Structure formats: C-alpha cells, structure tokens
XYZ file of C-alpha atoms in Angstrom:
730
model
C 103.114 49.886 95.180
C 102.487 51.811 97.933
C 99.368 52.792 98.167
C 98.037 54.642 100.852
C 99.484 56.526 103.585
C 98.230 59.599 106.735
C 97.931 62.358 107.056
C 94.729 64.251 108.542
C 95.337 67.384 106.192
C 95.495 64.954 103.400
C 91.643 63.927 104.506
C 90.698 67.367 105.677
C 91.255 68.293 101.962
C 89.337 65.488 100.787
C 86.366 67.392 103.319
C 87.340 70.498 102.007
C 86.640 69.714 98.302
C 83.919 67.770 98.626
C 82.220 70.838 100.420
C 83.418 72.762 97.491
C 82.022 70.493 94.688
C 85.974 70.587 93.314
C 86.092 66.416 94.026
C 85.161 64.055 91.490
C 82.597 61.291 93.408
C 84.627 58.316 92.704
C 87.307 59.797 94.899
C 85.801 60.638 97.341
C 84.536 56.990 98.190
C 87.620 55.605 97.594
C 88.806 58.285 100.580
C 86.180 57.131 102.286
C 86.854 53.476 101.775
C 90.595 53.737 102.122
C 90.209 55.498 105.479
C 93.590 55.748 107.491
C 96.654 54.025 105.846
C 97.686 51.893 108.617
C 101.191 51.265 110.732
C 102.983 49.695 108.371
C 102.393 52.895 105.531
C 103.476 54.894 108.318
C 106.418 53.434 109.082
C 107.393 53.213 106.128
C 107.199 56.928 105.838
C 108.764 57.581 108.844
C 112.019 56.226 107.639
C 112.165 59.703 105.376
C 112.395 61.627 109.178
C 116.316 60.530 108.075
C 116.374 61.815 104.617
C 119.993 63.479 104.287
C 121.356 60.255 106.502
C 120.282 57.722 104.495
C 120.890 59.615 100.865
C 124.605 59.776 102.248
C 124.386 56.241 102.778
C 122.724 55.477 99.454
C 125.434 57.558 97.811
C 128.979 57.321 99.624
C 130.657 55.589 98.273
C 129.858 57.648 94.518
C 132.808 58.867 92.371
C 132.518 61.024 88.719
C 132.681 57.423 86.891
C 128.992 56.632 87.948
C 127.956 58.132 85.320
C 125.272 55.769 85.498
C 123.444 57.004 87.899
C 121.898 60.227 85.542
C 120.122 58.381 83.120
C 119.905 59.357 78.954
C 122.199 61.554 77.330
C 124.789 64.242 79.935
C 125.290 67.289 79.626
C 128.029 68.932 79.888
C 126.537 70.469 83.328
C 124.967 67.241 84.436
C 129.089 65.793 83.993
C 129.942 69.202 86.411
C 126.767 67.971 88.682
C 127.981 64.437 89.324
C 131.644 65.534 89.715
C 130.693 68.281 92.232
C 128.063 65.213 94.134
C 131.326 63.233 94.183
C 133.095 66.001 95.796
C 130.349 66.746 98.477
C 130.155 62.091 99.473
C 133.970 62.095 100.202
C 133.703 65.774 101.991
C 131.014 64.058 104.221
C 132.877 60.611 104.302
C 136.306 62.579 105.570
C 133.629 65.675 107.567
C 134.340 68.412 105.853
C 132.696 71.376 107.214
C 131.257 72.507 104.490
C 129.226 69.464 103.465
C 128.494 69.105 107.046
C 126.476 72.387 106.589
C 124.768 71.260 103.384
C 123.738 68.164 105.003
C 123.027 69.527 107.882
C 120.698 72.172 105.890
C 118.484 69.267 104.746
C 114.626 69.263 106.199
C 112.994 65.856 107.191
C 109.472 64.917 107.043
C 107.594 67.967 109.105
C 106.227 66.763 112.270
C 102.924 67.458 112.853
C 101.315 66.934 109.254
C 98.284 65.194 110.980
C 97.738 68.708 112.234
C 98.557 69.795 108.928
C 102.232 70.619 108.695
C 103.833 70.478 105.820
C 106.489 71.903 105.328
C 110.062 71.648 106.783
C 111.994 74.531 105.693
C 115.626 72.933 106.542
C 118.149 75.802 107.384
C 117.916 78.186 104.800
C 120.992 80.099 105.665
C 123.142 76.958 106.550
C 122.780 75.908 102.375
C 123.008 79.085 100.603
C 126.185 80.572 102.389
C 128.087 76.835 101.921
C 131.194 77.309 100.237
C 133.313 74.732 99.905
C 136.744 74.720 97.639
C 137.430 71.054 96.397
C 140.536 72.829 94.344
C 142.909 75.951 93.378
C 139.661 76.951 90.680
C 136.854 75.148 92.103
C 134.454 75.506 95.395
C 131.109 74.008 95.245
C 128.252 75.944 96.498
C 124.626 75.706 97.995
C 121.441 75.225 96.062
C 118.173 75.244 98.389
C 115.459 73.205 96.395
C 112.073 72.022 97.977
C 111.338 67.943 97.454
C 107.537 67.644 97.076
C 105.389 64.245 98.035
C 102.100 64.351 96.444
C 100.504 62.206 98.975
C 97.447 62.224 97.643
C 98.508 60.920 94.394
C 99.947 57.770 97.328
C 96.077 56.786 97.186
C 94.831 56.536 93.835
C 93.578 60.207 93.902
C 94.473 62.514 90.650
C 92.371 65.341 92.390
C 94.050 68.574 91.313
C 92.901 69.987 94.498
C 94.266 68.041 96.328
C 97.966 69.303 95.957
C 96.825 71.922 99.186
C 97.859 68.702 101.146
C 101.218 67.768 99.753
C 104.636 67.479 102.030
C 107.016 70.061 101.236
C 111.065 68.846 102.904
C 114.190 71.036 101.880
C 116.994 69.978 100.212
C 120.437 71.160 99.826
C 121.950 69.794 96.655
C 125.419 71.565 95.025
C 124.102 73.965 92.714
C 125.872 72.714 89.847
C 122.700 70.165 89.396
C 119.443 71.228 87.609
C 116.390 69.657 89.790
C 115.771 67.121 87.022
C 119.768 65.641 88.499
C 118.140 65.702 91.656
C 114.949 63.607 91.343
C 116.894 60.869 89.407
C 119.160 60.654 92.322
C 116.476 60.852 95.192
C 114.617 57.914 93.027
C 116.555 55.512 93.555
C 116.618 56.768 96.852
C 113.300 56.937 97.703
C 112.449 52.997 95.370
C 114.658 51.874 98.314
C 113.169 53.499 101.478
C 109.453 53.073 99.872
C 110.163 49.709 98.300
C 108.346 50.986 95.366
C 109.061 49.933 92.080
C 108.991 53.207 90.205
C 108.195 56.481 92.451
C 108.408 58.392 89.635
C 104.572 60.257 90.239
C 105.206 59.592 94.111
C 107.791 62.952 94.421
C 108.977 65.699 92.420
C 111.793 68.709 92.399
C 111.219 71.466 90.716
C 113.260 74.158 89.533
C 110.950 77.147 90.331
C 111.377 75.825 93.780
C 115.439 75.855 94.383
C 117.935 79.467 95.221
C 121.180 79.855 95.119
C 123.131 82.584 96.377
C 124.238 84.119 93.753
C 121.756 87.310 92.549
C 121.406 88.958 88.655
C 122.021 92.072 88.603
C 120.267 94.879 88.396
C 118.409 95.557 85.929
C 117.511 99.042 83.892
C 113.753 99.391 85.362
C 115.259 98.752 88.885
C 117.841 101.014 89.121
C 115.799 103.678 87.311
C 113.719 103.383 90.307
C 116.265 103.502 93.268
C 117.280 106.956 91.176
C 114.282 107.949 91.281
C 113.398 107.686 94.840
C 116.838 108.844 95.809
C 116.334 112.214 93.453
C 112.605 112.829 95.186
C 115.132 112.215 98.878
C 117.850 114.276 97.911
C 114.687 116.761 96.876
C 113.099 117.113 99.782
C 116.349 116.566 102.056
C 117.760 119.954 100.613
C 114.137 121.706 101.035
C 113.894 120.828 104.299
C 117.636 121.897 105.467
C 117.193 125.397 103.137
C 113.303 125.336 104.555
C 114.965 124.734 108.476
C 117.974 127.163 108.354
C 117.213 129.961 106.050
C 113.845 130.925 106.802
C 112.597 131.738 109.992
C 109.116 132.995 108.602
C 107.339 130.788 107.854
C 104.765 132.270 106.005
C 107.556 133.289 103.716
C 108.810 130.339 102.409
C 108.994 130.084 98.997
C 106.535 127.747 97.532
C 108.729 125.029 95.501
C 110.400 125.186 98.865
C 107.433 124.412 100.646
C 106.111 121.801 98.549
C 109.170 119.678 99.336
C 110.173 120.480 102.458
C 109.484 117.736 105.337
C 108.942 119.887 108.082
C 106.105 122.046 105.861
C 104.606 118.497 105.195
C 104.883 117.543 108.977
C 103.741 120.881 110.757
C 100.436 120.252 107.705
C 100.130 116.860 108.375
C 100.462 116.443 112.438
C 97.875 119.863 112.878
C 94.825 119.215 114.446
C 91.781 121.015 114.305
C 89.904 121.274 118.096
C 86.606 120.279 116.764
C 84.967 122.676 119.088
C 86.435 125.382 117.225
C 85.007 124.196 113.675
C 81.357 123.096 114.351
C 80.785 122.880 110.532
C 82.824 120.048 109.540
C 82.029 116.926 109.619
C 84.653 115.577 111.797
C 83.160 111.850 112.640
C 84.288 111.175 109.203
C 88.334 110.513 109.995
C 87.302 107.934 113.176
C 85.578 106.387 110.776
C 87.735 106.449 107.520
C 90.594 105.563 109.761
C 88.700 102.563 111.573
C 87.762 100.995 107.764
C 91.456 101.430 106.903
C 92.326 99.764 109.875
C 90.024 96.482 109.546
C 91.546 96.904 105.544
C 94.899 95.367 106.968
C 93.369 93.594 109.893
C 91.115 91.388 107.019
C 94.464 91.561 105.182
C 96.995 90.813 108.203
C 94.895 87.371 108.430
C 94.249 86.353 104.947
C 97.771 86.378 104.282
C 98.427 84.925 107.807
C 95.885 81.546 106.632
C 98.792 80.920 103.851
C 101.859 81.310 106.024
C 103.057 77.442 106.427
C 102.128 77.370 109.974
C 102.216 74.194 111.949
C 98.889 73.966 112.945
C 97.002 75.006 109.323
C 94.330 72.168 110.499
C 93.006 75.214 113.402
C 92.690 77.450 109.852
C 89.109 75.611 109.174
C 88.491 75.554 113.142
C 88.808 78.974 113.183
C 86.915 79.732 110.204
C 83.282 78.576 112.065
C 84.809 80.254 115.362
C 81.940 83.768 115.763
C 84.958 86.145 115.331
C 85.870 85.048 112.282
C 82.991 86.878 110.774
C 84.173 90.335 111.844
C 87.033 89.402 108.893
C 85.679 87.707 107.066
C 83.065 90.133 105.777
C 85.471 93.116 106.071
C 84.934 94.031 103.007
C 81.814 96.170 104.308
C 85.151 98.046 105.046
C 85.324 99.136 101.927
C 81.807 99.655 101.170
C 82.331 102.596 103.752
C 84.897 105.056 102.348
C 82.722 104.329 98.552
C 80.000 106.115 101.518
C 81.860 108.628 102.286
C 83.681 109.300 99.295
C 80.102 109.716 97.448
C 78.365 111.933 100.176
C 81.472 113.897 100.267
C 81.158 114.348 96.720
C 77.554 115.969 96.937
C 77.500 118.157 99.935
C 80.897 119.630 98.550
C 79.739 119.541 95.222
C 76.072 121.031 95.445
C 77.960 123.910 97.724
C 80.391 125.005 94.440
C 77.788 124.378 92.460
C 75.258 127.576 93.656
C 78.443 129.348 93.747
C 79.563 129.158 90.548
C 75.136 129.417 89.806
C 75.602 125.291 87.546
C 79.024 125.606 85.949
C 80.670 122.528 86.181
C 84.372 122.578 84.329
C 84.778 118.933 84.149
C 88.173 118.373 82.048
C 89.962 120.128 85.061
C 87.803 117.629 87.739
C 88.252 115.269 85.447
C 92.766 116.514 85.854
C 93.458 117.176 88.960
C 91.241 114.022 89.732
C 94.417 112.162 87.813
C 97.159 114.222 89.126
C 96.576 113.607 92.584
C 95.339 109.458 92.763
C 97.614 108.145 89.717
C 101.887 109.580 90.571
C 101.304 107.783 93.839
C 100.275 104.567 92.174
C 103.449 104.525 89.674
C 105.856 104.897 92.276
C 104.030 101.482 93.891
C 103.906 99.501 90.664
C 108.217 100.076 90.227
C 108.333 99.673 93.969
C 106.248 96.070 94.061
C 107.392 94.716 90.866
C 111.313 95.519 91.656
C 112.221 96.512 95.040
C 109.878 93.476 96.640
C 112.578 91.098 95.507
C 115.965 93.364 97.002
C 113.436 93.783 100.064
C 112.254 89.353 100.402
C 113.557 86.625 99.843
C 113.224 83.300 101.504
C 112.220 79.266 100.718
C 108.321 79.555 100.051
C 108.833 83.296 98.823
C 106.537 82.298 95.543
C 104.203 80.712 97.437
C 103.539 82.686 101.203
C 102.689 86.241 99.555
C 99.684 88.131 98.290
C 100.247 88.718 94.492
C 102.287 87.284 91.328
C 103.790 90.785 90.437
C 105.177 89.089 87.252
C 101.685 89.821 86.047
C 102.507 93.924 86.304
C 105.665 93.522 83.093
C 102.201 92.980 80.366
C 99.232 94.675 82.606
C 100.803 98.307 84.056
C 99.272 100.965 82.105
C 95.613 99.174 83.064
C 95.997 99.892 86.770
C 97.175 103.801 85.489
C 93.989 103.587 83.390
C 91.902 102.733 86.096
C 90.703 99.947 84.035
C 92.093 96.892 85.846
C 89.303 95.219 86.438
C 87.414 94.779 83.738
C 90.720 94.502 81.494
C 91.608 91.872 82.471
C 91.697 88.637 84.965
C 95.541 89.247 85.807
C 95.931 92.572 87.912
C 99.323 94.329 88.823
C 98.414 95.263 92.267
C 94.778 94.046 92.861
C 94.546 95.856 95.498
C 93.854 99.322 93.738
C 90.621 97.461 91.928
C 89.312 100.440 94.429
C 90.940 102.817 92.939
C 89.830 101.626 89.275
C 85.520 101.323 90.814
C 86.211 104.663 92.307
C 88.073 106.297 89.453
C 84.649 104.841 87.050
C 82.205 106.299 89.405
C 83.602 109.312 89.967
C 83.787 110.060 85.826
C 80.088 109.892 86.229
C 79.662 112.427 89.035
C 79.022 115.512 87.029
C 76.090 114.103 85.725
C 75.122 113.249 88.714
C 75.843 116.865 90.422
C 74.107 118.670 87.158
C 70.964 116.178 87.878
C 70.315 117.064 91.565
C 71.623 120.733 91.558
C 68.212 121.557 88.305
C 65.781 118.952 89.538
C 66.547 118.596 93.192
C 64.242 116.074 94.654
C 63.660 114.969 91.309
C 66.665 114.427 90.096
C 67.469 112.329 93.491
C 64.284 109.852 93.288
C 65.610 109.233 89.846
C 69.371 108.548 91.666
C 67.626 105.805 93.948
C 65.724 104.890 90.649
C 69.412 103.520 89.402
C 70.929 102.324 92.717
C 67.982 99.843 93.321
C 68.161 98.543 89.541
C 71.762 97.891 90.132
C 71.173 96.384 93.202
C 68.977 94.075 91.243
C 71.811 93.210 88.171
C 73.466 92.354 91.408
C 71.372 89.764 92.036
C 70.604 88.898 88.681
C 73.937 87.891 88.811
C 74.605 85.233 91.121
C 71.134 84.259 90.560
C 71.752 83.641 86.826
C 75.350 82.188 87.314
C 74.499 79.672 90.589
C 77.422 81.501 92.500
C 78.430 80.567 95.994
C 78.900 83.784 97.951
C 80.568 81.956 101.006
C 84.241 80.422 100.904
C 83.338 77.269 101.180
C 81.275 77.536 98.502
C 83.835 78.961 95.555
C 82.558 82.930 96.532
C 86.551 83.050 96.430
C 87.012 81.891 93.031
C 88.514 84.599 90.916
C 85.835 84.411 88.172
C 83.505 84.823 90.718
C 85.113 87.855 91.874
C 85.494 89.625 89.198
C 81.557 89.742 88.293
C 80.108 90.067 91.683
C 82.894 91.931 93.828
C 85.429 93.610 91.193
C 82.169 95.265 89.197
C 82.151 98.811 89.481
C 77.956 97.757 89.962
C 78.416 95.776 92.247
C 79.270 98.403 94.675
C 77.895 101.544 93.548
C 74.901 101.374 95.397
C 77.301 101.672 98.650
C 78.002 105.258 96.908
C 74.543 106.265 95.224
C 73.496 105.996 99.233
C 76.470 108.814 100.214
C 75.425 111.101 97.791
C 72.240 110.469 98.034
C 73.246 111.099 101.635
C 74.731 114.189 101.086
C 72.212 116.069 98.785
C 70.349 115.292 102.447
C 72.814 117.163 104.514
C 72.721 119.154 101.460
C 68.949 120.208 102.076
C 69.155 120.663 106.015
C 71.751 122.459 106.664
C 72.497 124.889 108.841
C 68.801 123.573 110.763
C 69.158 121.533 114.142
C 66.348 118.609 113.673
C 65.351 117.856 116.277
C 64.385 114.591 117.889
C 63.211 112.263 121.030
C 65.099 110.181 123.176
C 62.873 107.391 121.870
C 63.621 108.744 118.128
C 67.467 108.136 119.141
C 67.508 105.366 120.925
C 65.684 103.652 117.945
C 67.525 104.938 115.382
C 70.457 103.722 117.111
C 69.179 100.364 117.654
C 68.314 99.661 113.903
C 71.608 101.205 112.946
C 73.122 98.606 114.982
C 70.952 95.462 113.590
C 71.876 96.384 110.687
C 75.790 96.224 111.192
C 75.602 93.282 112.956
C 72.885 91.496 110.979
C 75.010 92.418 107.591
C 78.240 90.647 109.153
C 76.667 87.511 111.096
C 73.818 86.981 109.392
C 75.648 84.339 107.874
C 77.374 82.722 110.770
C 74.657 79.762 111.282
C 76.782 78.552 107.764
C 79.839 79.113 108.575
C 80.817 75.245 109.062
C 82.734 73.973 106.903
C 80.827 70.680 107.321
C 77.889 72.295 107.658
C 74.798 73.156 105.328
C 75.144 76.285 102.879
C 73.169 79.167 102.133
C 70.949 78.719 99.068
C 71.727 80.822 95.395
C 68.720 83.317 96.871
C 69.953 83.087 100.133
C 73.224 84.150 99.088
C 71.972 86.886 96.592
C 69.807 88.851 98.878
C 72.549 88.580 101.048
C 74.699 89.601 99.280
C 72.725 92.197 98.152
C 70.995 93.718 100.782
C 73.865 94.116 102.930
C 75.524 96.707 100.530
C 71.842 99.333 100.843
C 71.526 98.082 104.552
C 75.375 98.356 106.185
C 75.700 102.281 104.445
C 71.949 102.545 105.677
C 73.096 102.287 109.043
C 76.485 104.827 108.488
C 74.278 107.593 107.175
C 72.200 107.246 111.124
C 76.066 107.199 112.195
C 76.868 110.607 110.697
C 73.887 111.931 110.928
C 74.079 111.200 114.928
C 77.157 112.869 115.399
C 76.651 115.734 113.374
C 73.227 116.686 115.232
C 74.409 116.125 118.228
C 72.788 112.640 119.433
C 76.504 110.594 118.621
C 76.784 110.460 122.282
C 79.954 108.145 123.262
C 80.115 107.584 119.503
C 80.981 110.696 118.124
C 83.592 111.585 120.602
C 85.498 108.104 119.796
C 84.709 108.722 115.664
C 85.823 112.888 115.917
C 88.016 112.841 118.373
C 91.506 114.909 117.526
C 93.521 112.198 117.445
C 92.674 110.731 114.519
C 93.345 113.456 111.994
C 97.124 112.672 110.853
C 96.522 108.837 110.222
C 93.211 110.080 108.366
C 95.334 112.037 105.549
C 97.849 109.679 105.526
C 95.261 106.663 105.058
C 95.641 106.930 100.635
C 99.562 106.090 101.632
C 99.115 103.532 104.235
C 96.435 101.965 101.359
C 98.738 102.134 98.682
C 101.678 100.672 100.943
C 100.495 97.956 103.478
C 100.881 95.375 101.388
C 103.821 95.505 100.547
C 104.508 95.472 104.267
C 102.458 92.848 104.631
C 104.382 90.530 101.220
C 108.076 91.747 102.943
C 106.624 90.018 106.366
C 105.511 86.983 105.427
C 107.306 86.287 102.038
C 111.399 86.261 104.075
C 110.118 83.451 106.416
C 112.519 80.635 106.780
C 110.598 78.994 109.950
C 107.110 77.384 110.450
C 104.803 80.220 112.041
C 101.596 79.226 114.299
C 98.447 80.206 113.821
C 96.599 81.873 116.416
C 94.459 84.662 116.430
C 97.133 86.666 118.837
C 100.083 85.360 117.044
C 98.082 87.086 114.219
C 96.976 89.889 116.215
C 101.472 90.297 117.222
C 101.820 90.379 113.385
C 98.832 92.803 112.289
C 100.961 95.740 114.787
C 104.144 95.438 113.318
C 102.276 95.382 110.178
C 100.258 98.204 111.012
C 103.188 100.191 112.694
C 105.984 99.724 110.014
C 102.980 100.301 107.078
C 102.963 103.985 109.386
C 106.525 105.189 108.957
C 106.415 104.041 105.415
C 103.555 106.075 104.527
C 104.764 108.834 106.372
C 108.519 108.677 104.507
C 106.839 108.116 100.693
C 104.621 110.823 101.510
C 106.644 113.034 103.084
C 109.311 112.370 99.544
C 106.508 111.314 96.928
C 103.454 112.629 97.583
C 103.217 116.063 99.554
C 105.555 117.232 96.976
C 103.889 116.377 93.695
C 99.822 117.467 95.226
C 102.597 120.706 96.112
C 103.259 121.187 92.365
C 99.388 119.861 90.986
C 98.573 123.337 93.587
C 101.066 125.441 91.541
C 100.572 124.208 88.223
C 96.259 125.199 88.950
C 96.292 127.650 91.157
C 92.982 128.785 93.975
C 90.722 130.356 91.784
C 89.015 132.045 94.712
C 86.257 134.878 95.311
C 87.902 136.855 97.641
C 86.615 135.979 101.024
C 87.597 137.904 103.549
C 90.649 137.294 104.688
C 89.411 136.779 108.466
C 86.453 133.524 107.201
C 89.805 132.066 105.128
C 90.080 128.204 105.067
C 93.571 127.190 105.640
C 95.294 124.856 102.704
C 95.484 122.430 106.403
C 91.704 122.618 106.382
C 90.723 121.117 103.378
C 91.587 117.138 104.152
C 90.461 114.144 104.282
C 87.562 113.937 106.518
C 87.381 117.684 107.673
C 85.847 119.125 104.441
C 83.549 122.194 105.423
C 79.143 121.663 105.468
C 77.248 123.970 103.160
C 75.399 126.754 106.109
C 74.149 129.037 104.405
C 75.451 131.606 102.377
C 77.655 134.528 102.423
C 79.295 131.772 104.943
C 83.638 131.286 104.073
C 82.885 129.205 100.274
C 85.188 126.977 98.616
C 85.639 127.581 94.494
C 85.755 124.657 92.192
C 89.367 124.175 92.352
C 89.053 123.393 96.123
C 85.909 120.674 95.614
C 87.712 119.050 93.375
C 90.461 118.266 95.427
C 88.827 118.186 98.443
C 86.558 115.707 97.049
C 89.008 113.675 95.473
C 91.393 113.295 98.646
C 87.808 111.521 99.948
C 88.371 109.000 97.517
C 92.154 109.082 98.548
C 91.306 107.909 101.628
C 90.477 104.197 100.734
C-alpha cells in the first residue's frame, strides 16, 4: 500500500490546519514523523503525468464484450458506456480525429504541485466539442470531469480540512459514461501504475464536476427574467427616442417619458455641481463614499483571486504576512464608513425637516419610501444572480471558484426582500446584501432617534452615546464569552463567527450612532465657523491618521501564519475599539473639510469628478459581485497570483461594473425611482423659485446642511429620499 506522497502544498496545509487548531494532534505528529516522501514515491506519482496515454495502453484491446470491466449489476447506461468506450479505444487505434481530440483534452499531474499548483484542467472546450459519428444513428460526445487525488489519505491522515490539498486533473470520457463507471476504469489503471492493491480510497470522480455540451432548456423563471429585462429595455429605448426626436424643450417632457428616458437619466446622472457654487453641501462625502466603494471592490477582488486555481498558491500564504495585505484584510472598515455617512445624513437632514414641520414625522411614509427605493433593484438582482449567471459563465471550475452558492436563493430569497437575512438564515441569498439588512434595521430605529434628539437635545445625545457604548460592550462580551479568534488564521472567517460578530446589526451600530451624533453636532453649529489655530488643526489630522492606521495595522505583528496570535482579550479589545476609532477619525475628516481645514484631503474628496460615480455607487455595490463571479467562474486555465495581476483584474472588473451599473441604473433603477416620485410627489412649502433645489441636487453626498431659518429648506419627503440615497451608496 502506498502510504506516502510528496507536495509542499500538503505540508503547508498541515501547518495551516495546526495553527487554526482544526487538525487532530495525532495527524500532525504523523505528518512530522514521515516528512517528505521518498524519491521512489515521487517516481510512482510521476507515472500519472502521461495518464491519457497510459489509459489507452491499459484498455486498447477493449471490446463491447468486456462486461467484467464494469463491476456489479449493469444498467442500460453502463452497457452503452462500455460500447462507447470500445469505440473510443478503436478510434484511438485507427487514429480517428475525434478520438485523438478526446484523449488530447485530458489533463495530467500538474507541474509545480510543491508550489501549490493543484489543478490541471486539460482542455475544457476541446473535450466538450468532441462529436464522433460511429454510425448513422449514434455519435460519441465528450464529457469533461475531474479526477481528484486526495494525497493526504496517501499519508494516512483523515482530517477533512486537508481536502484543500487535493490534486485535480481533467478527464474526457464518452458522455454516456457515469462518474462511477469512470472510477471503475481508472481503478484498474491506477492499481497498475501506483502498485497498490486497492486504490479506491486514493482517488475519486464526482458527477458534480462533470460537464457536457448539451445545456438544459430554460426554465420558466429564467424566461421571466429575460422578458422582464427586455421589457424595461424596450420601454427605455422607446422613451429615449421620443425624448430625442419629439421633445426639443426639456422642461416640457412628460414626467413618465422623463422617468424612462435614458437621455434624461444620463443628463441628471452626469450633471456636475461646482463645489464653490454650493457651499452648503457636504461635497467631501462624495469622495469618501467612492473611495470606500473602490476599497470594497478591491477587497472582494483579492478574495476571489485567492480562491482561483493559481499555479503559485503557495505565495498566497506569503502574501498574507506582507504589510500591504493589511489594507485588504481590513477593507471591512469601508463598510463602517458607509454606516457613518448614513447616520450623519439621517440626522443632519432629519432634524432640519423636523424643525420645518414642528416635530411632525410621517413614519409609515418614511418606511415606505425607503423600501420602495431599495427593494426593486435587489429583487432584480435576485433574479439575475440566480438565473442569468449560469448563462454568462461556465467552465471547469464553475462551482469551486465563485463567491457564493446561489442555489440557496430558492428557499431564502424572501428573507433578502424582508431585510432579515443576517439573522434568519445561515445560507443567505446574495450574501453581500447583508449590509442592506443591517442598514434597514438601523433605519427602522431612526424615527425614535430623531425624535429623541429633537425633543431632548443634548440629553438625548448623551443617551445615544450610552446606547452606543452598551452595544460595543455587547460585542466585546460576545467575543470573550465565545472565545472567538478574530484573525483569519484563528478561524475568524468561519461562518458561525462571522454571523455573530460581523453580520449582526449591533456590531455595526457604533459607526452609525457616531455618525448620528456627529450629524447632531453639525446641526448645532450650522452657519458658524469654528476657528482653530494651526496647532489644533495639525493635532486633529495627526490624531485622525493615527486612529486610521492603528485600526489597519494594529494586528500586523500577528500576520505571520506560524507566528504568535493575539489573545482573545487583545482581539476583543481591538475589534471593539477599532469600530469606534474609525468613525471618530472620519468625524474629523468631514469637520475639517466643512470648516476649511481639509487642504489636499478636501480638494481630493470634494472633486466634482466623484459626483457621477457617487450616484452610481448603489448599483455598483449590487452588481460588482456579478462581474467578479462571471470573470472567475469561466476560468479555463490556471491563473497566477500577484498584486499586479490582481490589480489588472480589478480595473477590468471595475470598468465592467460601471458599465453594467449604468445600464441597469438607466433601465431599472432610475425609471422606478421616477415612478416612485410620481406616486409620492414632493410636498414643498412653496419656497421662492430662486431658492428651489433641483431634483438633481438631492443626490448621494450632496444633501444640504441646515444653515439658518428662512433659507431654502427640504421637506420631509425630500429628507426621506435623501437619507435613502445615502444608504444606497454602500
């Protein structure tokens, strides 16, 4: 029995598993005692390099009469498989093109397994395009599958965590053969090549990895999705043509036509407001939101690139201990930025609306506006991710290289539309929409918060501060009592841990509540210039940057895989305090930019170039995962992991994301938003025409700060729309 095999990838996984505490101690000891395999074992392994040729040598004399090759009771499919295999071997003997093409598509033992290369994908398209006519009524088509070699079992180990070291190589059989039939043929071959008595537990072929050319017919929901998108697209094209040819005066466009016209939508979307012409607008929020969006997409690009079948997967673990990696590992702070902005705009605009209406707040209408603004695009995303992704992407590693399993949408889709998926299920449909669930749940509490601040002022703010501290203490206690490790190598990425310390609403309440308190502070100092000397300004910026870089790099000393890990207390303190320190640093950035102490930061964040992207940020957030899924699920060959290659992938992803976001914004989001405005028209208090705010100005990051009584005000409906748009930016 062959009990040892080589592969630094295997040994590396053993180290990773032992660090995470998931590998039994006896297995680790066994691996250390055996070490690297002998050269004889390596030579036997290398016999698999010519797997396809060896398969032909083994079965070259096969005929349809060799029923003994298929063990057990034979089904009709097995008999067809056996006949096709005989034709396959005969075709190879006579050098028929279709048979040579089929064997040519086979993979082999991947070069560089000791460097982490676990895949040899052969030639996916070559296999699926095989169509060999063997008679007037029958032809043999190719079926692509993966042969999986679990080398940790060759070492005598049993821990399932070591499945990440399994080698996979491509096979191409007649489509009539099942995975179990393939295993039967390969068992005899591997028995000879490896010199073992029973190789059954040393390899496997799963039907789940098999692909054939024939595609299943479109189901009803897929057809509905295509028809729905086509209907919206047709309406937008028709209204755009009507707008272009029949409406020379833009002020007289019918509201329904304007809602569906891509021309009118684009005019509003790409309208740029000069910051100097609108001094009462927090323009720096545009840049802050867009930078955070780029940070989110870049972080997700690294995550999915780390899952890709790279030829140098060993470098993934080295990359984890580089200083630059901290910017990626702690990209979730960008999410806290969105919560901070959402809370800030909610209060700074909401209090102004309450002053205008003398404390009256139509809470049901607030909730309705919010739901109607966020939900339609999420509903469309559910359909597109579930039904359109398989039409755009397909490849040998479709199931293993993507982010999520969207099959769960069949049973959990309604939880996403109710915004309770972060609590109600462990199998979220569109898992990246957990943010919308948390933000919606916080928004449900916003009327209470606004009324408390409006009626009790500073006492109410003190109460909110106390609630924020209590919720932070709850997060700290959750980590301590459950003995959670917050770092990747300590299991911080496990779903059970993520659900309690990341997806739960109270874990992100601190940035949101700090944003609301800062919004109240801005409300109190509206119209005033706070004079600070140069020393105070420099101290503010230094403290701000210190808190930001501490949040990002505090755990860098523990980054080495085999190095020390933070204690549970240290991890809990970091995880809790960082979610307070980060939004506090953002408070200074916004304050400095508003008060004229922003300098280069304000010039960058307040650039008018951010405004169009800021308006598309919600769509980009929804659709960027789709682009990344398509790019990675359709991989046909091994990749190479490096920062430069990930950056190349990022910019292509970002570009296609913007294109897709713009198209779906124009045909879905903007028309539905226009219809919603028609259903719930603005209820202004008739300000002077010169003071009226154009609809294009009520956008993400452009909400007016309250100044003084008598100036142009936004009414309650505008407040609800503005805060909704603020949340949609993440």
